[in-house]
């Protein structure tokens, strides 16, 4: 009999994750611009905006920011524990992963919004928007591989395929996970959210 699993990522969150990833990567490949760069940029902007809204209004503890964005001090403490091989496991995003999600969504919104404004008659050729769009775009080019590296590292450390979990939505139910308190019957727990800076 296999290990018990828990539904952590909803179908909507998984679709947004992979859709945004595909759009962002395609836009980076098509960085010189063009019709497809614009279309995919609008799609990325819409997905990122939806994910941010969902992060504030969702009742799913693993989807809402209140469930995984912890204070900078908590993220630093987790990084220190990680370096000492003493970090605790999480079913959802760990403190560093939570801030990576915030950074990725922020960069995607900045790139999408600046690109959309730049395409209008009023802001066409605006040097500030050009600079912002380039900064956000190349920030994504840096953040994405760091994110992937973090997923691979955590997968190896915890001996669980996190990329597959973002496809199936399910993770192995670990009693020692920080955010597993109250988890039962294969559904997400409803314990009080940790203190964090985004509400």
CSV table of C-alpha atoms in Angstrom, one decimal, residues 88-176:
chain,number,residue,atom,x,y,z
A,88,UNK,CA,11.4,21.4,8.6
A,89,UNK,CA,9.2,20.0,5.9
A,90,UNK,CA,6.2,21.8,4.4
A,91,UNK,CA,3.3,20.4,2.4
A,92,UNK,CA,2.7,23.8,0.7
A,93,UNK,CA,5.4,26.3,-0.1
A,94,UNK,CA,8.2,26.6,2.4
A,95,UNK,CA,9.1,30.2,3.6
A,96,UNK,CA,11.7,30.7,0.8
A,97,UNK,CA,9.5,29.2,-1.8
A,98,UNK,CA,6.6,31.5,-0.7
A,99,UNK,CA,8.7,34.6,-1.3
A,100,UNK,CA,9.9,33.2,-4.7
A,101,UNK,CA,6.2,33.0,-5.7
A,102,UNK,CA,5.7,36.6,-4.7
A,103,UNK,CA,8.8,37.6,-6.7
A,104,UNK,CA,7.8,35.7,-9.8
A,105,UNK,CA,4.2,37.1,-9.7
A,106,UNK,CA,5.5,40.6,-9.1
A,107,UNK,CA,7.9,40.4,-12.1
A,108,UNK,CA,5.2,38.9,-14.3
A,109,UNK,CA,2.8,41.6,-13.4
A,110,UNK,CA,5.4,44.3,-14.0
A,111,UNK,CA,6.5,42.9,-17.3
A,112,UNK,CA,2.9,42.4,-18.5
A,113,UNK,CA,1.6,45.7,-17.4
A,114,UNK,CA,4.5,47.7,-18.7
A,115,UNK,CA,4.3,45.9,-22.0
A,116,UNK,CA,0.6,46.5,-22.3
A,117,UNK,CA,1.0,50.2,-21.6
A,118,UNK,CA,3.9,50.5,-24.0
A,119,UNK,CA,1.7,49.1,-26.8
A,120,UNK,CA,-0.8,52.0,-26.4
A,121,UNK,CA,-0.6,55.2,-28.4
A,122,UNK,CA,-0.2,57.3,-25.3
A,123,UNK,CA,2.9,55.5,-24.0
A,124,UNK,CA,4.4,54.3,-27.2
A,125,UNK,CA,8.2,54.8,-27.0
A,126,UNK,CA,8.2,55.8,-23.4
A,127,UNK,CA,11.7,55.2,-22.2
A,128,UNK,CA,10.7,54.5,-18.6
A,129,UNK,CA,8.3,51.8,-19.6
A,130,UNK,CA,10.9,50.3,-21.9
A,131,UNK,CA,13.4,50.2,-19.1
A,132,UNK,CA,10.8,48.7,-16.7
A,133,UNK,CA,9.7,46.1,-19.2
A,134,UNK,CA,13.3,45.0,-19.8
A,135,UNK,CA,14.1,44.9,-16.1
A,136,UNK,CA,11.0,42.8,-15.3
A,137,UNK,CA,11.7,40.5,-18.2
A,138,UNK,CA,15.3,39.8,-17.4
A,139,UNK,CA,14.4,39.5,-13.7
A,140,UNK,CA,12.1,36.6,-14.8
A,141,UNK,CA,15.0,35.2,-16.8
A,142,UNK,CA,17.0,35.1,-13.5
A,143,UNK,CA,14.2,34.0,-11.2
A,144,UNK,CA,12.8,31.1,-13.2
A,145,UNK,CA,16.0,29.0,-13.2
A,146,UNK,CA,16.5,29.8,-9.5
A,147,UNK,CA,13.0,28.6,-8.9
A,148,UNK,CA,13.5,25.4,-10.8
A,149,UNK,CA,16.8,24.8,-9.0
A,150,UNK,CA,15.0,25.3,-5.7
A,151,UNK,CA,12.3,22.8,-6.7
A,152,UNK,CA,15.0,20.2,-7.7
A,153,UNK,CA,17.0,20.8,-4.5
A,154,UNK,CA,13.9,20.4,-2.3
A,155,UNK,CA,12.7,17.4,-4.2
A,156,UNK,CA,16.1,15.6,-3.6
A,157,UNK,CA,16.3,16.7,0.0
A,158,UNK,CA,12.7,15.6,0.8
A,159,UNK,CA,12.8,12.6,-1.6
A,160,UNK,CA,9.6,13.7,-3.3
A,161,UNK,CA,9.0,14.8,-6.8
A,162,UNK,CA,7.6,18.4,-6.4
A,163,UNK,CA,7.2,19.0,-10.1
A,164,UNK,CA,5.0,15.9,-10.3
A,165,UNK,CA,3.0,17.2,-7.4
A,166,UNK,CA,2.3,20.4,-9.3
A,167,UNK,CA,0.9,18.1,-12.1
A,168,UNK,CA,-1.2,15.8,-9.9
A,169,UNK,CA,-2.0,18.3,-7.2
A,170,UNK,CA,-1.1,15.7,-4.5
A,171,UNK,CA,1.8,15.4,-2.1
A,172,UNK,CA,2.7,12.7,0.4
A,173,UNK,CA,1.0,13.4,3.7
A,174,UNK,CA,3.8,14.0,6.3
A,175,UNK,CA,2.8,14.2,9.9
A,176,UNK,CA,6.0,16.2,10.6
